[in-house]
Amino acid sequence: MSEHRRKPPQPQGGGRAAARRGQSASSGRRAAPRGATGSLSETYGSGGEETQYEGRAASRRAAQRSTGAGPGGGRRRVAEPAGRGPGRGRGRPAPPGKKRFIDYPRAGKYGAMRWVPSWRQVTGLFIGFFGCLVAAAGIGYAVVAVPNPAEAATAQNNVYYWSDGTQMVATGGEVNRQIIAYEKIPKEMRYAVMSAENKTFETDSGVDPMGIARAVVNMAKGGQTQGGSTITQQYVKNAMLDDQSQTLSRKVKELFISVKVGASVDKDEIMRGYLNTAYFGRGAYGLQAAARTYFGEDAEKLDASQCAFLAAVLKGATYYDPAGATSIDPAASAQANTKRATERWRWILGEMVKDKHLSASERAKYPDFPKIQSPRSNAQLGGQIGYLVDTAKGYILNNTDITQKQLDQGGYEIHTTFDKSKVKELEKAVNKVRKENIKPDLRPKTDTHVQFGGASVSPKSGAIEAIYGGEDATKHFTNNADVTGAQVGSTFKPFVLAAAMTWGKRDPALDPEQAQDERTIVSPKSLYSGKNNLKIRDYDGEIWTNEEGKEWLQANDDDASYGSPPKYQIDLREAMRVSANSAFVQLGMDIGLSRVKEAAVEAGLKKGSLTGTSYPSFSIGISDPSAIRMAGSYATFAASGKQNDPFSVKTVEHEGLTVFDHDGIAEVKRAFTSEVADNVTDVLKTVVDEGTGTSAQLTGREVAGKTGTTDGNKSAWFVGYTPQLSTAISMYRMDDNESNKNRTFLEMYGTGGQETIHGASFPAEIWHDYMEDALKGEPAEDFPEPQPIGVIVNDDPDPTPTPTVTESEEESPEPSPTPSESEILPSPTPSETCKNPFNPTCEDTGGTDTGGTDTGGTDGGVTATPTESVDDTRGNQNGGLFGGSTG
């Protein structure tokens, strides 16, 4: 068949167009060229080379007909092929027939270019977004209201409840505020605040955009929120009492209000509002309340020095109130706060001179820090109530999201763990001993400044059931159940025994690294020397020396030796019964002091309260934990090795909702195996049954406990427990005058008419009287029978490198002198060297008897364990429940 007669192939499908072409063909009408149909299936069909050839030919014929060049000479217009222009092959697509309102993804573009917006689209989007922001800002600006200082003066009481649900006290709502006129605010106060907080206050718009940006970025990163950086923003923040959440929405709201206040409120009125709503600490809101609280006079009478101090307190009353706030933060001691406040007070006065708000001659009139009066007394918080409230508040602030400001505003129902009857019985037991024995008028040199502290903790839960903080919380501000700095003496020895039965003594035949792994678990029947002035040896047998190269000689209390010559060996049960220092100091060296420390921490003591941990005397209690922590750690032994952190608040409710529940964070951990804990208890039973603690025996009950007396007779303890209750009692003399920043501990020779004070005397007597009444009506329970543990070390008649007294030592022509206190508790400088496997440079300032600087924190709650910065630094961390900033 000739080429011109070949019938072109029919397209696949085609729909109605194909049908029409079929009809045209059947009726004799010439069908439109295939290229004119616009069908992609015709142009890019499946007909192979033939189909493509026929498509191009048809296109040429159609073009010829449209120009009159084809057969017949007609000039009919036909549609161009879809996707092609006249005379072009594969060209750009024809523009769409219908335009979209938003051309995105962009038509006529291919690949990634379809998703790249045009400059018109970008410009339109920016204008629209900016317009929305302007509209939102306008709406926000219109709807927010300017704060009224008077409305911010409202506050409610916090209600504290005893453990049985009855009300203890309604307090905390004594928010002390009085709105005063601008004219009564001293100009020195206004200038002090401006120089310290916002130098451009008089000229700025009231908003610091950079400060806001920093706050937003910080919150976005999950960091701590930041407050307003201008006085206007701080005023707005103080006045927004309806919403104290630290959220981005709140910050935006603050911004709108600050802008509106800055634009519509006079600067004098802003300053007045700020100083009438600011929190100055001690429950004082506003300048007038602060002036009365700190200086006992009206605000208008304040001088420049007093104003500078109050401006300093505005930075944070917790850390700048000279009275201290250790119930909130262990670092907020009276001494540390006084130092911070003095430095900032001095700086503010200097800035006032620089800013020409105060003349140099006027500044020279105030060389000394102003005299601050003691915290105000609240009659409701008298007796033990104030100590209980402080303990509970400290727990809340350290274990919940509730802030100090929110707590001061009140409205909370706080259900504590304190047992009303036990608190009453503990106070009665202390008062009985004080009334019968402490006679400051009769014996002013020995019976003044006598203090007692105490705490009771439940072994089963860790609940603090009672505390004794001092004679009266409105007169004696330090909580003696907490941050006293009183060393615990021999009550520390049970932790050494627990370490010996947990990790064991090191093998002297091995090098130090191997010796840490190769150990022998120690039995309470193990033998150690009870000799007075014993030469202390390292685990490898080398004699320990102090920083001066002198042999370390460990003395026993009353310079008595225990055991029979020549070795004076006694077992550890006997050593605990008679409280032989030499045996436990050597035992600690054989175990390794790091393990002794670990045992104490596992039992429940805070690392920051453990001091002198690289010296042999660490094992006999030169550390200063609180009474609450000591009661809690002994409770671990009573609970067969299960440790519960002491706590003082069960639940907190606000506006009918439970905002805190201790059960949600309570955690019981296994500190020691039951074999270890029960053997410690069995040894401590011997102390009470027939040792130094016999005066603590209870009628019909098993008791385990330990007496403690410190070097220089400056503190005495008794800590003991039954299966139901663990209690610690401390006694010491300390010049607690607020002007005495060193808090010096005084000797107790002759106190109470006794030659010396021991844990077996007044502390054990108080413990006994209290526990008899506290446990009245409760059934007597027995301790678990201990299982045998460990091996008997040093049970060898031949001389060994272990800590026994050798014949050559015994035959010394002259007895070694009793070491002085400086030898027992050395304080080497970093440049000095001594033999010490845990601290070769002897970096330790431990062993002083000043009790530190009351930075110990407070008991009553639990905090996450802080990072330890220096392992062996003398505390000034006094071991309260929140104490020990390095532990």
mmCIF file of N, CA, C and O in Angstrom, residues 182 186-204 231 268 271 302-305 307-308 311 347-366:
data_model
loop_
_atom_site.group_PDB
_atom_site.id
_atom_site.type_symbol
_atom_site.label_atom_id
_atom_site.label_comp_id
_atom_site.label_asym_id
_atom_site.label_seq_id
_atom_site.Cartn_x
_atom_site.Cartn_y
_atom_site.Cartn_z
ATOM 1 N N TYR A 182 3.772 59.819 97.655
ATOM 2 C CA TYR A 182 5.074 60.068 97.051
ATOM 3 C C TYR A 182 5.885 61.050 97.887
ATOM 4 O O TYR A 182 7.102 60.919 98.026
ATOM 5 N N PRO A 186 11.544 59.411 100.909
ATOM 6 C CA PRO A 186 12.740 60.266 100.879
ATOM 7 C C PRO A 186 13.369 60.263 99.487
ATOM 8 O O PRO A 186 13.400 59.238 98.804
ATOM 9 N N LYS A 187 13.862 61.415 99.076
ATOM 10 C CA LYS A 187 14.520 61.482 97.762
ATOM 11 C C LYS A 187 15.741 60.578 97.733
ATOM 12 O O LYS A 187 16.098 60.028 96.690
ATOM 13 N N GLU A 188 16.394 60.360 98.882
ATOM 14 C CA GLU A 188 17.547 59.464 98.944
ATOM 15 C C GLU A 188 17.135 58.032 98.588
ATOM 16 O O GLU A 188 17.905 57.286 97.978
ATOM 17 N N MET A 189 15.907 57.659 98.949
ATOM 18 C CA MET A 189 15.427 56.319 98.617
ATOM 19 C C MET A 189 15.190 56.203 97.121
ATOM 20 O O MET A 189 15.556 55.204 96.485
ATOM 21 N N ARG A 190 14.596 57.223 96.536
ATOM 22 C CA ARG A 190 14.343 57.197 95.093
ATOM 23 C C ARG A 190 15.653 57.129 94.321
ATOM 24 O O ARG A 190 15.802 56.348 93.375
ATOM 25 N N TYR A 191 16.604 57.933 94.749
ATOM 26 C CA TYR A 191 17.888 57.964 94.052
ATOM 27 C C TYR A 191 18.680 56.678 94.277
ATOM 28 O O TYR A 191 19.396 56.207 93.374
ATOM 29 N N ALA A 192 18.589 56.105 95.473
ATOM 30 C CA ALA A 192 19.297 54.852 95.749
ATOM 31 C C ALA A 192 18.787 53.746 94.829
ATOM 32 O O ALA A 192 19.571 52.964 94.278
ATOM 33 N N VAL A 193 17.463 53.691 94.638
ATOM 34 C CA VAL A 193 16.883 52.675 93.765
ATOM 35 C C VAL A 193 17.281 52.913 92.312
ATOM 36 O O VAL A 193 17.622 51.975 91.587
ATOM 37 N N MET A 194 17.260 54.165 91.894
ATOM 38 C CA MET A 194 17.647 54.458 90.517
ATOM 39 C C MET A 194 19.120 54.117 90.270
ATOM 40 O O MET A 194 19.467 53.525 89.247
ATOM 41 N N SER A 195 19.985 54.493 91.190
ATOM 42 C CA SER A 195 21.414 54.213 91.007
ATOM 43 C C SER A 195 21.699 52.716 91.005
ATOM 44 O O SER A 195 22.604 52.245 90.329
ATOM 45 N N ALA A 196 20.913 51.970 91.760
ATOM 46 C CA ALA A 196 21.147 50.530 91.880
ATOM 47 C C ALA A 196 20.445 49.721 90.800
ATOM 48 O O ALA A 196 20.970 48.713 90.328
ATOM 49 N N GLU A 197 19.247 50.168 90.382
ATOM 50 C CA GLU A 197 18.416 49.336 89.529
ATOM 51 C C GLU A 197 18.216 49.879 88.112
ATOM 52 O O GLU A 197 18.126 49.111 87.161
ATOM 53 N N ASN A 198 18.124 51.196 87.948
ATOM 54 C CA ASN A 198 17.683 51.754 86.665
ATOM 55 C C ASN A 198 18.122 53.213 86.566
ATOM 56 O O ASN A 198 17.361 54.125 86.841
ATOM 57 N N LYS A 199 19.351 53.421 86.116
ATOM 58 C CA LYS A 199 19.909 54.776 86.084
ATOM 59 C C LYS A 199 19.153 55.699 85.129
ATOM 60 O O LYS A 199 19.129 56.911 85.320
ATOM 61 N N THR A 200 18.550 55.155 84.095
ATOM 62 C CA THR A 200 17.862 55.983 83.101
ATOM 63 C C THR A 200 16.364 56.070 83.360
ATOM 64 O O THR A 200 15.590 56.411 82.461
ATOM 65 N N PHE A 201 15.938 55.779 84.551
ATOM 66 C CA PHE A 201 14.509 55.730 84.862
ATOM 67 C C PHE A 201 13.774 57.006 84.482
ATOM 68 O O PHE A 201 12.667 56.963 83.929
ATOM 69 N N GLU A 202 14.359 58.144 84.759
ATOM 70 C CA GLU A 202 13.671 59.414 84.549
ATOM 71 C C GLU A 202 13.504 59.755 83.068
ATOM 72 O O GLU A 202 12.694 60.606 82.722
ATOM 73 N N THR A 203 14.235 59.091 82.185
ATOM 74 C CA THR A 203 14.175 59.426 80.763
ATOM 75 C C THR A 203 13.750 58.273 79.877
ATOM 76 O O THR A 203 13.363 58.497 78.725
ATOM 77 N N ASP A 204 13.805 57.032 80.346
ATOM 78 C CA ASP A 204 13.494 55.918 79.449
ATOM 79 C C ASP A 204 11.986 55.743 79.289
ATOM 80 O O ASP A 204 11.183 56.359 79.982
ATOM 81 N N ILE A 231 12.633 49.855 86.358
ATOM 82 C CA ILE A 231 11.765 50.027 87.529
ATOM 83 C C ILE A 231 10.307 49.880 87.126
ATOM 84 O O ILE A 231 9.498 49.300 87.870
ATOM 85 N N ASP A 268 6.750 59.938 88.675
ATOM 86 C CA ASP A 268 6.631 59.981 90.142
ATOM 87 C C ASP A 268 5.658 58.918 90.635
ATOM 88 O O ASP A 268 5.886 58.263 91.660
ATOM 89 N N MET A 271 7.323 55.443 90.428
ATOM 90 C CA MET A 271 8.243 55.227 91.545
ATOM 91 C C MET A 271 7.481 54.955 92.834
ATOM 92 O O MET A 271 7.837 54.055 93.607
ATOM 93 N N LEU A 302 14.021 58.046 107.070
ATOM 94 C CA LEU A 302 15.207 57.282 106.697
ATOM 95 C C LEU A 302 16.300 58.204 106.170
ATOM 96 O O LEU A 302 16.032 59.163 105.435
ATOM 97 N N ASP A 303 17.558 57.885 106.525
ATOM 98 C CA ASP A 303 18.678 58.653 105.983
ATOM 99 C C ASP A 303 19.238 57.932 104.758
ATOM 100 O O ASP A 303 18.776 56.854 104.377
ATOM 101 N N ALA A 304 20.243 58.516 104.139
ATOM 102 C CA ALA A 304 20.801 57.967 102.899
ATOM 103 C C ALA A 304 21.385 56.578 103.102
ATOM 104 O O ALA A 304 21.264 55.700 102.232
ATOM 105 N N SER A 305 22.019 56.350 104.243
ATOM 106 C CA SER A 305 22.614 55.048 104.523
ATOM 107 C C SER A 305 21.548 53.966 104.648
ATOM 108 O O SER A 305 21.677 52.869 104.090
ATOM 109 N N CYS A 307 18.557 54.081 103.393
ATOM 110 C CA CYS A 307 17.947 53.915 102.068
ATOM 111 C C CYS A 307 18.803 53.022 101.182
ATOM 112 O O CYS A 307 18.282 52.179 100.438
ATOM 113 N N ALA A 308 20.119 53.208 101.252
ATOM 114 C CA ALA A 308 21.015 52.368 100.456
ATOM 115 C C ALA A 308 20.896 50.910 100.870
ATOM 116 O O ALA A 308 20.933 50.004 100.024
ATOM 117 N N ALA A 311 17.655 49.521 99.456
ATOM 118 C CA ALA A 311 17.825 49.300 98.018
ATOM 119 C C ALA A 311 18.622 48.028 97.768
ATOM 120 O O ALA A 311 18.389 47.319 96.790
ATOM 121 N N TRP A 347 28.474 49.853 97.696
ATOM 122 C CA TRP A 347 28.481 50.110 96.263
ATOM 123 C C TRP A 347 27.379 51.087 95.861
ATOM 124 O O TRP A 347 27.594 51.989 95.043
ATOM 125 N N ILE A 348 26.191 50.920 96.421
ATOM 126 C CA ILE A 348 25.075 51.812 96.079
ATOM 127 C C ILE A 348 25.377 53.251 96.487
ATOM 128 O O ILE A 348 25.109 54.198 95.727
ATOM 129 N N LEU A 349 25.932 53.433 97.667
ATOM 130 C CA LEU A 349 26.292 54.792 98.079
ATOM 131 C C LEU A 349 27.309 55.390 97.111
ATOM 132 O O LEU A 349 27.228 56.581 96.762
ATOM 133 N N GLY A 350 28.254 54.586 96.667
ATOM 134 C CA GLY A 350 29.236 55.065 95.697
ATOM 135 C C GLY A 350 28.600 55.436 94.369
ATOM 136 O O GLY A 350 28.967 56.447 93.750
ATOM 137 N N GLU A 351 27.639 54.619 93.923
ATOM 138 C CA GLU A 351 26.949 54.930 92.673
ATOM 139 C C GLU A 351 26.120 56.194 92.797
ATOM 140 O O GLU A 351 26.007 56.968 91.834
ATOM 141 N N MET A 352 25.539 56.434 93.938
ATOM 142 C CA MET A 352 24.765 57.661 94.149
ATOM 143 C C MET A 352 25.668 58.889 94.031
ATOM 144 O O MET A 352 25.254 59.925 93.490
ATOM 145 N N VAL A 353 26.885 58.760 94.506
ATOM 146 C CA VAL A 353 27.836 59.868 94.371
ATOM 147 C C VAL A 353 28.203 60.056 92.904
ATOM 148 O O VAL A 353 28.221 61.189 92.387
ATOM 149 N N LYS A 354 28.465 58.959 92.196
ATOM 150 C CA LYS A 354 28.809 59.039 90.768
ATOM 151 C C LYS A 354 27.681 59.668 89.961
ATOM 152 O O LYS A 354 27.916 60.435 89.021
ATOM 153 N N ASP A 355 26.454 59.328 90.309
ATOM 154 C CA ASP A 355 25.304 59.830 89.561
ATOM 155 C C ASP A 355 24.865 61.216 90.024
ATOM 156 O O ASP A 355 23.814 61.709 89.581
ATOM 157 N N LYS A 356 25.641 61.805 90.939
ATOM 158 C CA LYS A 356 25.373 63.151 91.459
ATOM 159 C C LYS A 356 24.035 63.235 92.194
ATOM 160 O O LYS A 356 23.374 64.274 92.206
ATOM 161 N N HIS A 357 23.643 62.122 92.790
ATOM 162 C CA HIS A 357 22.459 62.113 93.636
ATOM 163 C C HIS A 357 22.824 62.299 95.108
ATOM 164 O O HIS A 357 21.941 62.471 95.946
ATOM 165 N N LEU A 358 24.121 62.198 95.422
ATOM 166 C CA LEU A 358 24.605 62.341 96.796
ATOM 167 C C LEU A 358 25.983 62.964 96.749
ATOM 168 O O LEU A 358 26.835 62.561 95.946
ATOM 169 N N SER A 359 26.198 63.948 97.578
ATOM 170 C CA SER A 359 27.503 64.610 97.591
ATOM 171 C C SER A 359 28.516 63.751 98.338
ATOM 172 O O SER A 359 28.156 62.920 99.184
ATOM 173 N N ALA A 360 29.777 63.945 98.006
ATOM 174 C CA ALA A 360 30.838 63.188 98.653
ATOM 175 C C ALA A 360 30.882 63.485 100.140
ATOM 176 O O ALA A 360 31.156 62.599 100.960
ATOM 177 N N SER A 361 30.624 64.732 100.502
ATOM 178 C CA SER A 361 30.644 65.097 101.927
ATOM 179 C C SER A 361 29.509 64.413 102.680
ATOM 180 O O SER A 361 29.682 63.984 103.823
ATOM 181 N N GLU A 362 28.348 64.288 102.047
ATOM 182 C CA GLU A 362 27.226 63.592 102.686
ATOM 183 C C GLU A 362 27.533 62.101 102.798
ATOM 184 O O GLU A 362 27.204 61.476 103.807
ATOM 185 N N ARG A 363 28.155 61.539 101.767
ATOM 186 C CA ARG A 363 28.513 60.123 101.810
ATOM 187 C C ARG A 363 29.478 59.842 102.952
ATOM 188 O O ARG A 363 29.393 58.778 103.596
ATOM 189 N N ALA A 364 30.380 60.764 103.221
ATOM 190 C CA ALA A 364 31.381 60.566 104.268
ATOM 191 C C ALA A 364 30.756 60.481 105.655
ATOM 192 O O ALA A 364 31.407 60.022 106.599
ATOM 193 N N LYS A 365 29.497 60.879 105.802
ATOM 194 C CA LYS A 365 28.834 60.826 107.107
ATOM 195 C C LYS A 365 28.445 59.393 107.489
ATOM 196 O O LYS A 365 28.045 59.150 108.635
ATOM 197 N N TYR A 366 28.556 58.453 106.545
ATOM 198 C CA TYR A 366 28.088 57.094 106.799
ATOM 199 C C TYR A 366 29.210 56.092 106.567
ATOM 200 O O TYR A 366 29.196 55.315 105.598
#
